[in-house]
Every structure is written in structure tokens, then in C-alpha cells.
Amino acid sequence: MTTGCPAHADGAACPVSDRARAFDPFTGAYQIDPAAALAWSRAEEPVFYSPETGYWVVSCYADVKAVFRDPLLFSPCNVLEKITPFPDEAMAVLASYGYAMNRTLVNEDEPAHTERRRVLMAHFLPANIEAHRDRVRVLTREKVDAFIAKGRADLVEEMLWEIPLTVALHFLGVPESDMARLREFSMAHTVNTWGRPSREDQIALAHEVGRFWQFAGEVLNRMRAEPHGQGWMHEAIRQNALHPDIVTDSYLHSMMMAIIVAAHETTAHAAANAIKLLLTDGAGWRAICEDAALIPNAVEECLRYAGSVVAWRRQLTSPATVGGTDLPAGAKLLIVMASANHDERQFQNADSFDIYRDNATDHLTFGYGAHQCMGKNLARLELRIILEELSRRLPHLRLAEQEFTYLPNTSFRGPDHLWVEWDVAANPAEGAERARFEIGAPRRKDIARSVVVTAVQTEVEGVISLHLADPQGRPLPRWTAGAHVDLELDGFDRSYSLCGDPDEPGYTVSILREEAGRGGSRRFHAVTPGTVLRLRGPRNHFPLDEAAPAHLLIAGGIGITPILAMADRLKRIGARYHLHYLGAAEARMAHLARLSRDHAGQVTAHPRDRVPRADLAALVAAAAPGTRISACGPARMLEALQSLTATRPDLVLAIEHFSAGDDTDLADNRPFEVELADSGFTLPVPADRTLLQVLRAAGIDIASDCEEGLCGSCEVAVLDGTVDHRDKVLSIAERAAGTRMMCCRSRGEGRLKLAL
Ligand code: HEM
Ligand code: FES
């Protein structure tokens, strides 16, 4: 066994710490909970050498993502290597079956990989995944029908392995026979590749894997005899005939074996993990029983919190530094996505399970970049439909008492059995399916929680404040000054800034009644205590830079709401600030009394019926260098501030708009191209489509909410090129920097390079 890390093989002080030495992914803590088992590493030693495995373990989000991002430096060539090398006898057994597992897609290097992926992509595009929806639904329904009257079931045995396997075989075009055999083959392949079998087991395993290899070859030969067969492997066979240099013979046989496992075991485990987690949590399960629209995000949060692929591998092609540790060329990496997914630097309260988390889709369970799971949208569809059927038909499901066991290996994780129970007499009447999920990443619009109005207060004529709380009395998520929430009621959907006390468990919003509006504010003005609303957020695209030497706060009319929260915060931290509040009539300016009570001496009110109109030019001229101006109010006021500050580069202007306006003439749209640096693709964006639409259709996960350039959900990082910014999120300085864009509305000139 290695006694020190290979980088210090010369006998110099070896940095292998006791915990690194004790790390064993085949037993104990890692098998029970890989993220918890590596909490120490995330905190203290983000990259460490594990003598037990001979791998460098990478545990933090940014490092794992950086490794995925660069397939040239971090080659995937070792992804399907046996992590426990076989003894000669077992290798001889494998050879007797002609076993020659080679490159597929997942372990292929560039440029061969991207060429291959490109010609084999079509079946995986969201538009083509649609064709599998009905089959998944029917299969799931049949399985639930078969056990719904029993009151107790092992969901793994009764449905969770068979649905993904049947769907996978259909997707691939492989005949649906010998299913039980295939399941056993898959388990053998997993232990063979990612496990630590004993010496005796290795021989039996070698026979099983050899038989799987032969089976895959026979299926392939039968499929070759059907030139017009349907399914992805048939397509691969046709591409093999058309481009034998890109889709090679060796690829076909290896892929046939690998994909059967990739397409079903991953999804079966993910479903079992998700149901176990939701039932343990209770609140998450109740929420999806009440509102099926939450299921897509619940699935992402389950994949983040307890994913089915917990670690993957890469090998360094030249020396590099990862997470501050210098690694030699040839170093083998075990990149632990389960640990990265619990990294506090990426996910707030990472160890708590929260189906409303709005960046859950950032999890790395599907990998990332050029090799990111091609089947992710098929898997998502299956997981969503399984959860929808179970939560609708068996909302009273509970976990039975049981000890969970897992197949010991580094990478694939899901319980061998999942016993659940329910009271058959309480089974609800069969209702219609509650949601038809879109293909792709969840929409942020669906991540809405119910809140109840606890009080309605009239501030001034035409302005009310609503106090909102969680119906079960739990604290709502924390927020910071400048944050807003979106409220939905009776088809109306409006954004309102939060203006209460951030330490309170509930929220306060103030709403102006707009007679000329489309009716949203009038509807919200009619609510009474006890009304239940849907709420999204909070989100903050108007954050305070607390480090600024001085703050000038400017509010116009109801724009006072985020500004009030900012003033409260600045007072609390002892910052220098002054607030100017502009309004048409004193009697209609909300929160004036509170301002003069809490911010005496720091507020100047400018009611136009009492004092001359505020002189914005004078305010800007008097601002000391370095002052941060935060402004919210009517578009004319904001435009005036933008032009007044244009000649004062020493000031920072941050503004919050309430509507997108319609300053964009769609007839001006010109086509452009985007190069996706991490995925290795270039996509054309035609004049009549948004960048968001084009990215989604290509299977890239992009969140969105407003799709009007207002909310900031769809932000992407720009590496190169000129952006035609059409959003209301970025400040002038941020636009000028050209490193971020909102892809729902903004476009490019010529060609853009994005970090996607
Ligand atoms: C690759 C996870 C379901 C097909 C991968 C990778 C991971 C993964 C971690 C490697 C990514 C990388 O190196 O960046 C999962 C999980 C699934 C799932 C967690 C279910 C929850 C599926 C399904 C299919 C599939 C259902 C097929 C129908 C593939 C393929 C690749 C892949 C073809 C290779 C992509 C490439 O290297 O270009 N998957 N997968 N996966 N997966 Fe999945
Ligand atoms: Fe709201 Fe793009 S989705 S800014």
C-alpha cells in the first residue's frame, strides 16, 4: 500500500493527514452519507490524497466544477476503469468472454468525444424527450395499480428499478426482454467498475460481467439486422455506417453495455433516494402533495441533497493546481459531487433540505460541461412523473421501519430496498394527473410557497401594507435590504419589495393601488386577513454595498419600499446615509411617519404639494466622491439620475425598476451566434428567438422567471463578445463590464462566448 502521496514519493514530509489516510469510500461513513463523511475535507483539506484508493479526492463545489469544466486537462479516460484492479485470474475469466470494454462517450477524450456527442445528440434534445412522456405515465400508473391495495410495498422491487429500465430500453430501441437478468448485470457492472469486491467475489463477478458483455454483443447484432429500427442505439448503428471513424465499432459494443446501466440504475436510485428523503422530511412531501407544480424543483433538490451518482473520476494530463494543491500529471481524481452539492459556499444552509431552494439546479449530480449527462431530461421526466403519481394517489404514504443497505461502491448510490406503508382505507379516490411537466430544468415561476395574509394595514390613501406569514408558522427565508418577492393571486403576478424587519419570521410589503394598471394592485388591495397567496423569492438584485463610504438614497413614490429597508439597514450598521423621498402629495406618501421616527435627521421629504420639486442635479453634484446612490421610483426619475451620474465616474448608481417598459423594438433583432465554452457547442440564435429559448432547446439548464429582463434569474456569464443589453437588472457599470447578461431578453452582436 502507498504510504505517502505520490507527489512526495521522495520521502519529503508527506502531507497525507490522518483523516485523509482513514478515508475509505467502500465502507463506513462514506457509504452512509458521502457528503457528511467529507464535511471535514470541505472545511479543511479540499483536495487530499487517499492512500486507500490511490486517488486524489476533490470535495468542494468550485473545484469539482472546475474539473468538469476542463476535459482536456482533466481527462475522463479513467471514468469506467476498475477502481479495484482485478487479479490475473479474474482478468483471464473476462478475456474468455472476449471482454473488451473500451471508450464510450463518457470516457472519451476530445476532440473525438464532442464529434461523437454531436452526431448522437438529437434523441436527447428536449423536443424529442417529449415522445416518452406518455409511456412513463402509463408504466408508472400500472405499477402503482398493482400494489395500491396492499398497504405495504418495497418500492424498489415493485416499481423503481423496472420503470427506468423499461423506459431506457425503449429509448435505446433494445428489446424489452430478460429484464431481471439485465438488472443483475447492471449491479455486477457497478461493483466491477466502482466497488471493492473480495478476491473470491471477483471471479464470480468476472463471469457475470463477461456474460453481460456477450449479451450486449448479441443484442447489438440483432439490432444491426433491423436497419430501420427506432431508438438511440439504432441511430448509433446508422451513424456507425455513415461515420465509422466517429462512431466506431468498438464504441458501439462498449456503449451498449454502459448505457443500459447509465440510463436505468442512475434513475432508479435517484427515485428511491428522492422518495426516502421526502418522506423523512415530511414537509417537502406534504408540499408536493398539495401543489404538484413544486415537483420539478423538489426533484432537483433531491438530486442535490442525496443524488444517485455521488462521485466521478478524471485523470490529469499535465501538472495542475486544484483547490490550492499541486498535483502531478497522471494524478487520478475522485471528484465527489455529493460533497460539492453540500458546499455552503454555493448553497446557503447546504445541509438543510429545502424544496423551494432556487439554485437547486446548480447541483453537479448530472456532471457539468462537455460530458454533462445527456439523459438528464429523460431522468427528470421519469422522476417527476413517479413523484406526481405517488403523491397524488398515496399522499398518506410513510416510511416503514427498516435498516437501509447500499451496494458498496464509490459512485452509484441508492437503497437496495425502500419499504413504505399506508392505510388502504384512506386511499383517496383516483383523480386526474395534476401537472404536465415541461421538459428541462424547473421554471423558477413554479417555485412558489403558500403564505397567509396575517394583517392588512392602510398606510396612506391608496397604499396598504400586507403582513405575510407561513401558514404553519415556520419562519420564512431570510432576506436582505433591496430584496423583492413575487406574489400571485387569481392569475395576477406582481413583484413587491420587502420593507419590514428582516429579523421577523414573516414579511411586509407595501402596495400602491394603481387605478390605471391591469388590475393586479386592485386585486391585492382587496385581500383580507386569512387570504392565502403564492409567493416566490425573496431575491435581491438591488443589494446594498455596505462597504461604500457614503449612501445617497433616493425614492420616488412607492419606490420608498426597498429604500426604507436600506435606510433601516444602514442605520443598524452605523453607515453614513441620507434619504430623499419625492412624492406628489404629502398625504399620499407612505411611511413618512415611520421615516421621521426612525431616521430623524437623515431624511428629506419632497412632497410637491408643499415644497418645490427636488433638484436631482444639485443632489448629485453635492454627493461626495465614492458615494453610492441607490434609487427606486418612476422611470423618468431613474433616467434623469442615469444621465446626471454619467459624468461622475466617482459615484456608483444602483437603480431598481418596477417594469421592463417596452423600449425594445423586436423588429430590430438581428441573428447572432453563441459559443458555449463549457459544453463545446456553437448555436445560432435567429432574429425571432431569444437566447434563452435557443439554450433551452439545446438542453442547457437555464433558470428563468419573469422572462422580461427584470428578475435576474436567467443571468449567464459572458466570456467574450459584445452584448446588446436589454434588461433592467444590470447597472450601467455592470453593462459596460460586459461579463454578465440576462439571456431572456439581451442579445449579442455577431458572436458571443458564454461560460456554459
Ligand atoms: C453521463 C448522471 C440518467 C445517459 C452522465 C454523467 C453523470 C450522469 C454524472 C457524467 C457527466 C460528466 O462527466 O460531466 C446521471 C444521473 C442520472 C442519469 C444522476 C439520473 C438521475 C441518464 C439517463 C441516460 C443517461 C436516463 C440515458 C437515457 C448518459 C450519457 C452520458 C451520461 C449518454 C455520457 C455523456 C457524455 O459523456 O457526453 N450521467 N445520469 N443518463 N449520461 Fe447520465
Ligand atoms: Fe427574469 Fe430573465 S428571466 S431577467
CSV table of C-alpha atoms in Angstrom, one decimal, residues 31 234-235 317 425 467 547 594 606:
chain,number,residue,atom,x,y,z
A,31,GLN,CA,-21.4,4.6,2.4
A,234,HIS,CA,-30.3,2.1,-33.7
A,235,GLU,CA,-29.4,5.7,-34.5
A,317,THR,CA,-3.0,15.2,-18.4
A,425,ALA,CA,-58.8,2.5,3.8
A,467,HIS,CA,-48.1,41.2,6.5
A,547,ALA,CA,-18.8,48.9,2.4
A,594,ARG,CA,-42.1,55.9,10.3
A,606,HIS,CA,-40.0,66.5,-1.1
